[in-house]
PDB file of C-alpha atoms in Angstrom:
ATOM      1  CA  UNK S 275      49.883 -22.977 -25.246  1.00  0.00           C
ATOM      2  CA  UNK S 276      48.105 -22.408 -27.428  1.00  0.00           C
ATOM      3  CA  UNK S 277      45.816 -19.416 -28.799  1.00  0.00           C
ATOM      4  CA  UNK S 278      43.617 -18.277 -31.828  1.00  0.00           C
ATOM      5  CA  UNK S 279      43.679 -15.249 -32.693  1.00  0.00           C
ATOM      6  CA  UNK S 280      40.336 -13.997 -34.817  1.00  0.00           C
ATOM      7  CA  UNK S 281      41.289 -11.829 -37.653  1.00  0.00           C
ATOM      8  CA  UNK S 282      39.751  -8.692 -36.633  1.00  0.00           C
ATOM      9  CA  UNK S 283      40.583  -8.785 -32.714  1.00  0.00           C
ATOM     10  CA  UNK S 284      44.111  -8.970 -32.855  1.00  0.00           C
ATOM     11  CA  UNK S 285      43.992  -7.487 -35.967  1.00  0.00           C
ATOM     12  CA  UNK S 286      46.034  -9.736 -38.204  1.00  0.00           C
ATOM     13  CA  UNK S 287      49.013  -8.060 -39.440  1.00  0.00           C
ATOM     14  CA  UNK S 288      48.347  -9.614 -43.031  1.00  0.00           C
ATOM     15  CA  UNK S 289      45.812  -7.957 -43.131  1.00  0.00           C
ATOM     16  CA  UNK S 290      45.692  -4.503 -41.287  1.00  0.00           C
ATOM     17  CA  UNK S 291      47.806  -1.694 -41.293  1.00  0.00           C
ATOM     18  CA  UNK S 292      49.510  -0.559 -37.904  1.00  0.00           C
ATOM     19  CA  UNK S 293      47.231   2.644 -37.770  1.00  0.00           C
ATOM     20  CA  UNK S 294      44.581   0.902 -38.797  1.00  0.00           C
ATOM     21  CA  UNK S 295      41.785   1.381 -35.498  1.00  0.00           C
ATOM     22  CA  UNK S 296      40.225  -1.266 -33.853  1.00  0.00           C
ATOM     23  CA  UNK S 297      36.445   0.892 -33.220  1.00  0.00           C
ATOM     24  CA  UNK S 298      35.895  -2.596 -30.997  1.00  0.00           C
ATOM     25  CA  UNK S 299      39.216  -2.368 -28.956  1.00  0.00           C
ATOM     26  CA  UNK S 300      39.420   1.562 -29.625  1.00  0.00           C
ATOM     27  CA  UNK S 301      42.956   0.896 -29.933  1.00  0.00           C
ATOM     28  CA  UNK S 302      44.972   1.243 -33.529  1.00  0.00           C
ATOM     29  CA  UNK S 303      46.335  -1.967 -34.636  1.00  0.00           C
ATOM     30  CA  UNK S 304      50.139  -1.530 -33.094  1.00  0.00           C
ATOM     31  CA  UNK S 305      48.537  -1.602 -29.693  1.00  0.00           C
ATOM     32  CA  UNK S 306      46.143  -4.602 -29.823  1.00  0.00           C
ATOM     33  CA  UNK S 307      49.661  -5.716 -31.125  1.00  0.00           C
ATOM     34  CA  UNK S 308      51.837  -4.181 -28.585  1.00  0.00           C
ATOM     35  CA  UNK S 309      49.723  -5.900 -25.621  1.00  0.00           C
ATOM     36  CA  UNK S 310      49.286 -10.075 -27.148  1.00  0.00           C
ATOM     37  CA  UNK S 311      53.559  -9.360 -27.530  1.00  0.00           C
ATOM     38  CA  UNK S 312      53.782  -8.829 -24.212  1.00  0.00           C
ATOM     39  CA  UNK S 313      50.961 -11.402 -23.222  1.00  0.00           C
ATOM     40  CA  UNK S 314      52.936 -14.029 -25.493  1.00  0.00           C
ATOM     41  CA  UNK S 315      56.669 -12.513 -23.678  1.00  0.00           C
ATOM     42  CA  UNK S 316      55.088 -12.886 -20.091  1.00  0.00           C
ATOM     43  CA  UNK S 317      53.294 -16.770 -20.752  1.00  0.00           C
ATOM     44  CA  UNK S 318      57.247 -17.607 -21.945  1.00  0.00           C
ATOM     45  CA  UNK S 319      59.107 -15.684 -19.268  1.00  0.00           C
ATOM     46  CA  UNK S 320      57.026 -17.791 -17.046  1.00  0.00           C
ATOM     47  CA  UNK S 321      58.177 -20.948 -19.070  1.00  0.00           C
ATOM     48  CA  UNK S 322      55.465 -21.423 -21.669  1.00  0.00           C
ATOM     49  CA  UNK S 323      56.144 -22.446 -25.025  1.00  0.00           C
ATOM     50  CA  UNK S 324      52.531 -20.508 -27.894  1.00  0.00           C
ATOM     51  CA  UNK S 325      51.669 -21.229 -31.299  1.00  0.00           C
ATOM     52  CA  UNK S 326      49.434 -18.424 -32.280  1.00  0.00           C
ATOM     53  CA  UNK S 327      46.866 -19.769 -34.981  1.00  0.00           C
ATOM     54  CA  UNK S 328      45.232 -17.424 -37.579  1.00  0.00           C
ATOM     55  CA  UNK S 329      41.669 -17.118 -38.491  1.00  0.00           C
ATOM     56  CA  UNK S 330      43.035 -16.872 -41.921  1.00  0.00           C
ATOM     57  CA  UNK S 331      45.196 -19.687 -41.660  1.00  0.00           C
ATOM     58  CA  UNK S 332      42.044 -21.477 -40.363  1.00  0.00           C
ATOM     59  CA  UNK S 333      39.393 -20.823 -42.646  1.00  0.00           C
ATOM     60  CA  UNK S 334      42.517 -21.164 -45.438  1.00  0.00           C
ATOM     61  CA  UNK S 335      43.235 -24.486 -44.537  1.00  0.00           C
ATOM     62  CA  UNK S 336      42.197 -26.659 -41.316  1.00  0.00           C
ATOM     63  CA  UNK S 337      44.014 -29.731 -42.006  1.00  0.00           C
ATOM     64  CA  UNK S 338      47.410 -28.012 -41.498  1.00  0.00           C
ATOM     65  CA  UNK S 339      47.080 -26.051 -38.632  1.00  0.00           C
ATOM     66  CA  UNK S 340      45.418 -29.277 -36.535  1.00  0.00           C
ATOM     67  CA  UNK S 341      48.579 -30.581 -37.698  1.00  0.00           C
ATOM     68  CA  UNK S 342      50.619 -27.446 -36.698  1.00  0.00           C
ATOM     69  CA  UNK S 343      48.911 -27.950 -33.353  1.00  0.00           C
ATOM     70  CA  UNK S 344      49.834 -31.238 -33.531  1.00  0.00           C
ATOM     71  CA  UNK S 345      53.414 -30.933 -34.168  1.00  0.00           C
ATOM     72  CA  UNK S 346      53.690 -27.940 -30.911  1.00  0.00           C
ATOM     73  CA  UNK S 347      52.215 -29.858 -29.071  1.00  0.00           C
ATOM     74  CA  UNK S 348      54.451 -32.939 -29.317  1.00  0.00           C
ATOM     75  CA  UNK S 349      57.496 -30.870 -29.995  1.00  0.00           C
ATOM     76  CA  UNK S 350      56.874 -29.557 -26.212  1.00  0.00           C
TER      77      UNK S 350
END
């Protein structure tokens, strides 16, 4: 599985502190991270491998993200 996380919606840890309150989701960054972690753990427990691409990484270097996705798909 490849997940594309928006920096704001998933509170990219490179940009947000754990106590940041996301008004749209009505959750702290830590709560969002905990939910994302559970989601990934659930997928992995079902035999899936998960690659997360962050919006800011995509904006900086789309080609690198594409190459990372291709490598991930070829390896799995």
